[in-house]
Coordinates of C-alpha atoms in Angstrom, one line a residue:
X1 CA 0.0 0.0 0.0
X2 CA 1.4 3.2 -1.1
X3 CA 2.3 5.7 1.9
X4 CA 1.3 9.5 1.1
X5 CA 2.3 12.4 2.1
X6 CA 2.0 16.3 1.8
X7 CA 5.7 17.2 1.1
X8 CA 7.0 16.7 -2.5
X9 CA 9.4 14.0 -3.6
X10 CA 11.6 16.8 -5.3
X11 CA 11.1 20.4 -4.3
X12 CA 12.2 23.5 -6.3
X13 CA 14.0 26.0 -5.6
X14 CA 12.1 28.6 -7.9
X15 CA 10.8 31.7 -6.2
X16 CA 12.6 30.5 -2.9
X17 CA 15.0 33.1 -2.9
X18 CA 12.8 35.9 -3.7
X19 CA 10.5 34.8 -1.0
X20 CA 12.8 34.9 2.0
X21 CA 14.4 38.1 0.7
X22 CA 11.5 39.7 0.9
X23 CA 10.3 38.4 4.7
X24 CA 13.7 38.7 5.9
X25 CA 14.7 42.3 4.8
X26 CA 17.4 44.2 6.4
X27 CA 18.6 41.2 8.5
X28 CA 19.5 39.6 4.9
X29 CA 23.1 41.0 3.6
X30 CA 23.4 38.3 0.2
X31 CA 21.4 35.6 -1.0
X32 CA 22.5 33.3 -4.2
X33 CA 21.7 29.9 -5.7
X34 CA 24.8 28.0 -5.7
X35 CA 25.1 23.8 -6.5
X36 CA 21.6 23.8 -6.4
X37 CA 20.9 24.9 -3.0
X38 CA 20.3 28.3 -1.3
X39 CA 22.4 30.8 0.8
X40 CA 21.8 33.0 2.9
X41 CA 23.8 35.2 4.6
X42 CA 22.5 37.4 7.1
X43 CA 24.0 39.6 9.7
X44 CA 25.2 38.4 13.0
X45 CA 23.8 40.2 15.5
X46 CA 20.2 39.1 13.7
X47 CA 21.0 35.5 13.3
X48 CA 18.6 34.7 16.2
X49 CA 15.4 36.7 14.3
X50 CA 16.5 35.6 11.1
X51 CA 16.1 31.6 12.0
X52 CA 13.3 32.5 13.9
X53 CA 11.1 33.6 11.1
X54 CA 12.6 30.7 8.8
X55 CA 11.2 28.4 11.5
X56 CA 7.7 29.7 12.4
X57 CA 6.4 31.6 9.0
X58 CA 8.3 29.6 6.3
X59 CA 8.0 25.9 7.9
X60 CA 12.0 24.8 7.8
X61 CA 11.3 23.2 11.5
X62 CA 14.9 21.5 12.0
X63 CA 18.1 22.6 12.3
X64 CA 20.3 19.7 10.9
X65 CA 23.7 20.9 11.7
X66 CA 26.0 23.7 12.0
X67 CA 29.3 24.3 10.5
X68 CA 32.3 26.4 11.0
X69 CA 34.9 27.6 8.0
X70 CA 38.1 29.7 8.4
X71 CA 39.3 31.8 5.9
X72 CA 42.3 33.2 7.4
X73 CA 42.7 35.9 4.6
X74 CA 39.7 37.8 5.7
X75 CA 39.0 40.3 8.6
X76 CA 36.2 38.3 9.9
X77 CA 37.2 35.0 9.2
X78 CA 35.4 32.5 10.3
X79 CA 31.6 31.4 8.8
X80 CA 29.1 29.7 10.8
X81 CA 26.6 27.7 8.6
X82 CA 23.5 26.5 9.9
X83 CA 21.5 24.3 7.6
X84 CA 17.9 23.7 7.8
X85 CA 15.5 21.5 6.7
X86 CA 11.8 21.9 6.0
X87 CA 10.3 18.4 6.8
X88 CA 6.7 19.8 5.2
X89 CA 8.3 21.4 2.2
X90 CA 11.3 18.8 1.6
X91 CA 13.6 21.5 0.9
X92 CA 16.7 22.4 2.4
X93 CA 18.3 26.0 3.2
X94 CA 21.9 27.3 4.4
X95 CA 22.0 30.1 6.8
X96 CA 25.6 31.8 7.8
X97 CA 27.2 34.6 9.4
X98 CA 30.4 36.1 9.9
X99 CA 32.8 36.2 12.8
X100 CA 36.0 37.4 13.8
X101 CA 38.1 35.9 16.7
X102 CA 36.9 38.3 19.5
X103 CA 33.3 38.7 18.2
X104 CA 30.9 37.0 19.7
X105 CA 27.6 35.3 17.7
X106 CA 24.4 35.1 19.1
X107 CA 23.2 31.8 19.9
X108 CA 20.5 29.7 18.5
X109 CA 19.6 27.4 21.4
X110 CA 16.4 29.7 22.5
X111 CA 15.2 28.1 19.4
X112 CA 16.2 24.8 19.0
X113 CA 18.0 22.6 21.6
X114 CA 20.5 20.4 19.9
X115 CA 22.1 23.6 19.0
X116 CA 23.7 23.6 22.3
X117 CA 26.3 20.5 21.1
X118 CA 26.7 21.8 17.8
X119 CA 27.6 25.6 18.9
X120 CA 30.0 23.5 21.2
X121 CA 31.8 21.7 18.5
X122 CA 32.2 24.5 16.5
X123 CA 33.7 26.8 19.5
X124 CA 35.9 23.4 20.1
X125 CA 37.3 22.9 16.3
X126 CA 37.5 26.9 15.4
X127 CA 36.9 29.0 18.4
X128 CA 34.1 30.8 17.8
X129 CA 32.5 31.8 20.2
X130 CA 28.6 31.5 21.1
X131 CA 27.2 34.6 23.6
X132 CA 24.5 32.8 26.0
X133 CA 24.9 29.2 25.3
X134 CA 24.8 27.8 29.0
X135 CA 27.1 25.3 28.4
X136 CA 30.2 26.2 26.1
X137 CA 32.7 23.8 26.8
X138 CA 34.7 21.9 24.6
X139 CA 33.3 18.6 23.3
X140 CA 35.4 16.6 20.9
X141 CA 39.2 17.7 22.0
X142 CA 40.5 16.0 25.8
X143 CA 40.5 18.1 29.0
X144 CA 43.3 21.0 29.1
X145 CA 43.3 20.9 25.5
X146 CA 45.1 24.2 23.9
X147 CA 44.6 25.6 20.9
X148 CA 41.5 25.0 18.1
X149 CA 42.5 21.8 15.5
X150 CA 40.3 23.3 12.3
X151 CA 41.9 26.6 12.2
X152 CA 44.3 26.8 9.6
X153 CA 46.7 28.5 11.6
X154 CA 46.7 25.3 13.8
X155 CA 49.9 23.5 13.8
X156 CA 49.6 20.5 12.2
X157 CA 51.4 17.9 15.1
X158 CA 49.1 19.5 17.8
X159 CA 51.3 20.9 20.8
X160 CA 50.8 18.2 22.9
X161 CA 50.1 15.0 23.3
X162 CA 48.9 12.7 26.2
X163 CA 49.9 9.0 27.2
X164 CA 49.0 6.5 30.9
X165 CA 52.2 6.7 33.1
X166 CA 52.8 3.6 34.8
X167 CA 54.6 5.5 37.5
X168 CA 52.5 7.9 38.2
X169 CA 48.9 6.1 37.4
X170 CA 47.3 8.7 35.4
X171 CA 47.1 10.5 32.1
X172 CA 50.2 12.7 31.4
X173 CA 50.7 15.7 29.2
X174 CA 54.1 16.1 27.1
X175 CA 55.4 17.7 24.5
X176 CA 54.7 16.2 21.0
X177 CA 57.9 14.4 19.8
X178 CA 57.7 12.9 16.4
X179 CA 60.0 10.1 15.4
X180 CA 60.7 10.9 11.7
X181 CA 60.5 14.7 10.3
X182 CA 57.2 15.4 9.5
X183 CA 56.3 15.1 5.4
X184 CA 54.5 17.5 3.3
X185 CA 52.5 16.1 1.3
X186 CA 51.6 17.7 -2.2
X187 CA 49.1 15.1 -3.4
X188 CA 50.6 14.9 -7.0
X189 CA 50.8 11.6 -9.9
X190 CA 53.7 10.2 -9.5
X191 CA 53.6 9.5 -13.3
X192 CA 53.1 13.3 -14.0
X193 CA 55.7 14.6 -11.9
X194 CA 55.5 17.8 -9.6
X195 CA 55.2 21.4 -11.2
X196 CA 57.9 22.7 -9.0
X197 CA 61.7 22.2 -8.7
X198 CA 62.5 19.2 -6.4
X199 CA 65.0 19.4 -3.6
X200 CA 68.6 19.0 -5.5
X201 CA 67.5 19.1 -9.1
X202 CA 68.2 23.2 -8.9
X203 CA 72.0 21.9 -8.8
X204 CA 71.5 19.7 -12.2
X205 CA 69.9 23.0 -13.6
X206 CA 72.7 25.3 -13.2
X207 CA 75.2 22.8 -14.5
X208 CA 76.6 23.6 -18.0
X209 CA 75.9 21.0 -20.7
X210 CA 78.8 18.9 -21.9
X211 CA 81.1 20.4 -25.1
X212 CA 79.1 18.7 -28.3
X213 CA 81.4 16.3 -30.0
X214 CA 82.1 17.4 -33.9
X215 CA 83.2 13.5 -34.8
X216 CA 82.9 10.5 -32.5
X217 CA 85.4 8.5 -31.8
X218 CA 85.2 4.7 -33.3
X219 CA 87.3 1.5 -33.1
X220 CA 86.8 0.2 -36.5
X221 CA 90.0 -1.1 -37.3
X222 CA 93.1 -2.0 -35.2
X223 CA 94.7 1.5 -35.9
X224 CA 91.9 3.4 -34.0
X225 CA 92.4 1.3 -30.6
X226 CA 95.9 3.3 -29.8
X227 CA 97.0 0.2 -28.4
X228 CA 99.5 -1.6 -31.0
X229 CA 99.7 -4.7 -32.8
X230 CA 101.0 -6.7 -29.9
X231 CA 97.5 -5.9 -27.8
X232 CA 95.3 -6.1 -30.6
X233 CA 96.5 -9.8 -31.4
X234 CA 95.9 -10.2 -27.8
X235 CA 92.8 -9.5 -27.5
X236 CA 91.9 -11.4 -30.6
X237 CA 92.7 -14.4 -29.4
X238 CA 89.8 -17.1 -28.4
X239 CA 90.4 -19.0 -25.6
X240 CA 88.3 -21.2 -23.4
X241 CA 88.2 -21.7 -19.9
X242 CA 89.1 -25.3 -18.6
X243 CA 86.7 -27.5 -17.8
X244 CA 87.1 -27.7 -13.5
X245 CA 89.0 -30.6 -12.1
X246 CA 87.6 -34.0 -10.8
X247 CA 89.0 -36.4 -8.7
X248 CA 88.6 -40.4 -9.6
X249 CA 86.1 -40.8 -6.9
X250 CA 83.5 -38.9 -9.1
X251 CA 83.8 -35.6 -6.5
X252 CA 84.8 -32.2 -7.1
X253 CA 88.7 -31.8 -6.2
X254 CA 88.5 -28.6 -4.7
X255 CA 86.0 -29.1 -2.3
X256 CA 87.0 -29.1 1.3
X257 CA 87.6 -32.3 3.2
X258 CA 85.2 -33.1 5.8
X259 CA 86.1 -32.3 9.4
X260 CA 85.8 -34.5 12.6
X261 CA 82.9 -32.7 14.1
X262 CA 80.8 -33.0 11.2
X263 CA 78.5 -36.4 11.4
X264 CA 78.7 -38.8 8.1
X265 CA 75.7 -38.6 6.1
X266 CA 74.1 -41.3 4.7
X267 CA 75.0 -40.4 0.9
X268 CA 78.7 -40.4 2.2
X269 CA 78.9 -43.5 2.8

């Protein structure tokens, strides 16, 4: 028996975007169409309003996840992405604002609950930073972590690392110590070889070619060789090795005779 339902297998984005322009207003700074979905970006200290009117006049009811990107480059460089989901409409939608390090965003958990564990991973992994969440603690790095791991400017080995000492019965912080130098990795073919000059091969480059010969030397008859007539008969003469030697017992005669602390063997006898 087929199951029905109101929301559409497939729903469109046409006249989406000019919809939620329009009810959201000032709080909107850019909206586009990009891969097929919508984006929204609206301004920080209205996030709260903004997502609030998404959820209770245009029926996107869940808040699937939110995200965090750094783009070092820029003055406010972080993003936070909150994607919804209209269960009625079957459409999806992508919120985001912008942050800087010190600036604050308004948080979302007046609205929807889970937003408290998701605000919490993306202060853990960027370190943004979510004004009124009750509960902003790290959740996916250890206890006295430092430092945020999904901020580019993030050293790649961490700063430290942790271990159980067997002398002192509990979890210890050192200093990361790696035991081979640490590889970058460029992610290239192999069997297209790297756009760049490789360690040493700048040495090859400067090099001067060799002097190109104007006629090549060639040992075509016994004259060219330098050597004389005595060498070249030499040289010219075929001869075979010996066959090797053996004794009248069948064995070779230069093997080695058998000592006193090695046992007979049954062929040897």
């Amino acid at each position: 028996m087929p199951v029905l339902h109101s929301a559409p297998k497939f729903a469109s984005n046409d006249g989406v975007l000019e919809t939620l322009s329009a009810a959201l207003g000032a709080m909107l700074l850019s909206g586009v169409e990009q891969h097929g979905e919508l984006v929204l970006t609206v301004a920080r200290d209205r996030i709260e309003g903004a997502l609030r009117l998404l959820r209770d006049d245009h029926e996107y009811q869940q808040l699937m996840e939110i995200a965090g990107v750094d783009y070092p480059s820029r003055p406010e460089r972080f993003e936070v992405v909150y994607m919804l989901l209209s269960v009625t409409k079957n459409h999806r939608l992508l919120v985001k604002v912008t942050a800087a390090e010190n600036t604050p965003v308004p948080t979302v958990t007046t609205l929807w609950p889970n937003a408290g564990w998701l605000e919490r991973e993306v202060f853990d992994m960027y370190g943004v930073i979510f004004a009124g969440n009750p509960d902003l603690r790290r959740i996916l790095t250890d206890y006295g972590f430092e430092g945020h791991p999904f901020r580019k400017d993030f050293p790649l080995t961490g700063y430290v690392e942790l271990r159980y000492s067997e002398e002192d019965k509990r979890v210890v912080y050192e200093p990361v110590k790696l035991a081979q130098d640490l590889r970058q990795f460029d992610f290239m073919s192999p069997w297209e070889g790297a756009d760049y000059v490789l360690p040493g091969d700048e040495k090859a480059a400067e090099a001067a070619p060799p002097p190109p010969v104007a006629t090549p030397k060639t040992t075509e008859a016994k004259a060219d060789t330098g050597a004389g007539d005595k060498a070249n008969d030499k040289a010219a003469e075929k001869v075979a090795a010996p066959a090797p030697a053996k004794a009248t017992d069948g064995k070779d005669a230069g093997a080695p005779k058998e000592t006193d602390s090695r046992p007979a063997k049954e062929d040897d006898k």
